[in-house]
XYZ file of C-alpha atoms in Angstrom:
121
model
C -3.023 -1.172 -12.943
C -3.788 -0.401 -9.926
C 0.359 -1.385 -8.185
C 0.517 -1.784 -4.757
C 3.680 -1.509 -3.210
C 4.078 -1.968 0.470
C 7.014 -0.794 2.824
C 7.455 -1.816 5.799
C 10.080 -1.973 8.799
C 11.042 -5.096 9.984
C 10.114 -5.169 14.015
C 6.931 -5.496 13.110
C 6.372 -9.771 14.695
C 2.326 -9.919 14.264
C 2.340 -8.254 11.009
C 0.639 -10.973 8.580
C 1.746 -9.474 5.210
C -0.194 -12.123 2.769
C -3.341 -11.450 4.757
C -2.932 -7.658 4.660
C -1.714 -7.328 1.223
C -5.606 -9.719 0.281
C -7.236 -7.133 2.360
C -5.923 -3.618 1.002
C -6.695 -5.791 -2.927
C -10.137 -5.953 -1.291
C -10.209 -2.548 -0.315
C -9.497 -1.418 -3.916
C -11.954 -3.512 -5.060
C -14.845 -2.509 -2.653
C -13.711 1.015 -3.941
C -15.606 0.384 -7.479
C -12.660 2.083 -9.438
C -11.075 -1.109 -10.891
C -13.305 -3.031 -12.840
C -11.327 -6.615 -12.780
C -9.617 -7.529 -9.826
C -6.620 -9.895 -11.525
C -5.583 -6.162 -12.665
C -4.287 -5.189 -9.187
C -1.214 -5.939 -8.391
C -0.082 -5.755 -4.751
C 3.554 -6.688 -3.081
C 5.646 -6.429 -0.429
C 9.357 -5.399 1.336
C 10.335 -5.478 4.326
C 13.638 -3.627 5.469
C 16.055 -4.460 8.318
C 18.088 -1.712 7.729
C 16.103 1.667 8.327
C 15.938 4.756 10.209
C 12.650 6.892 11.817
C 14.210 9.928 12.582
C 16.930 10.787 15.019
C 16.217 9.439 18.567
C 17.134 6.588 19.381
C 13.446 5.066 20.571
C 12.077 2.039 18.950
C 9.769 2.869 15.987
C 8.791 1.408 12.883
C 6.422 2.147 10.178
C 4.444 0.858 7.036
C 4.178 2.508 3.892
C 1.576 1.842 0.984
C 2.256 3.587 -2.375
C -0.325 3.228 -5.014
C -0.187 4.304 -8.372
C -2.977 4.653 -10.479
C -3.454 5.972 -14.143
C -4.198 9.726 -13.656
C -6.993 11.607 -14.779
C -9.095 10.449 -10.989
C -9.869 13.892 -9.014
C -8.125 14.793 -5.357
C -11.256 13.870 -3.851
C -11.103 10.315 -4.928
C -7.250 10.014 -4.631
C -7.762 10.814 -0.784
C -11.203 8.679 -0.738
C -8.596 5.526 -1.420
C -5.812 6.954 0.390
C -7.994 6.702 3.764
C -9.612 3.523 2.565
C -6.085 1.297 2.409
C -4.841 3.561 5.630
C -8.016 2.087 7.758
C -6.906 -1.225 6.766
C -3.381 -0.670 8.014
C -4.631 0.606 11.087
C -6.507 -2.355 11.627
C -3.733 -5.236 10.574
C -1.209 -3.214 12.465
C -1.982 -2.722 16.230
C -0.286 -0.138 18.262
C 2.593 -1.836 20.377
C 3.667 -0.754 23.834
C 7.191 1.526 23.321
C 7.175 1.040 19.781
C 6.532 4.280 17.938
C 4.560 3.468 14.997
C 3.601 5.331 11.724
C 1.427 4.437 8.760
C 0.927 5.985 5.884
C -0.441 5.976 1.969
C 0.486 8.119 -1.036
C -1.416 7.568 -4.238
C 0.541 8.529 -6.996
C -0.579 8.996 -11.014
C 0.785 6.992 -13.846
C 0.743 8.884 -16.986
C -2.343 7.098 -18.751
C -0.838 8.084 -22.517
C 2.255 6.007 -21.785
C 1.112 3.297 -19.425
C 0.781 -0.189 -21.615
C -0.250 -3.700 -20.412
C -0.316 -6.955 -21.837
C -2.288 -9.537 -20.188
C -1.381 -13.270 -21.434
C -3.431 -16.044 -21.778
C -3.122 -19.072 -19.373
């Protein structure tokens, strides 16, 4: 806990994805709500095959969806969720006549059921 799991269309050429997934880790760690960094777990998917609404214009987008054991406030939920969407913003440049969207959800994993095992190397 924390998983990471970024979306993201496939017409995107610059986008470095090992780079940004080590810089959204970093911006969960700068956050100061997970105490050991090995416990986040980021990754990635990109999809060839995917639709942005109806017209046919070129878009694309990039999607980060973080869940989190629950119990954090709304307040902190959107703290993060603006934290990891500034660091989007910044490893994804707009691009002339490509419509682009970004966007986070943070989502809560029950903290009764959640269970980990971490083993030894």
């Amino acid at each position: 806990m924390p998983h990471l799991n970024l979306e993201y269309s496939d017409n995107l050429p610059e986008l470095n994805v090992d780079v940004l997934l080590l810089r959204l880790n970093h911006a969960l760690v700068g956050s100061g709500q997970f105490a050991d960094e090995a416990d986040i777990k980021s990754r990635a998917q990109a999809f060839s095959q995917f639709r942005v609404g109806t017209a046919p214009a070129q878009r694309a987008f990039a999607h980060v969806r973080l869940a989190i054991l629950s119990g954090r406030s709304p307040a902190l939920k959107k703290q993060l969720s603006e934290g990891l969407l500034d660091v989007l913003r910044e490893a994804i440049p707009a691009q002339a006549g490509l419509d682009l969207q970004l966007c986070v959800e943070v989502l809560d994993m029950d903290r009764d059921s959640y269970v980990k095992l971490r083993l030894p190397s």
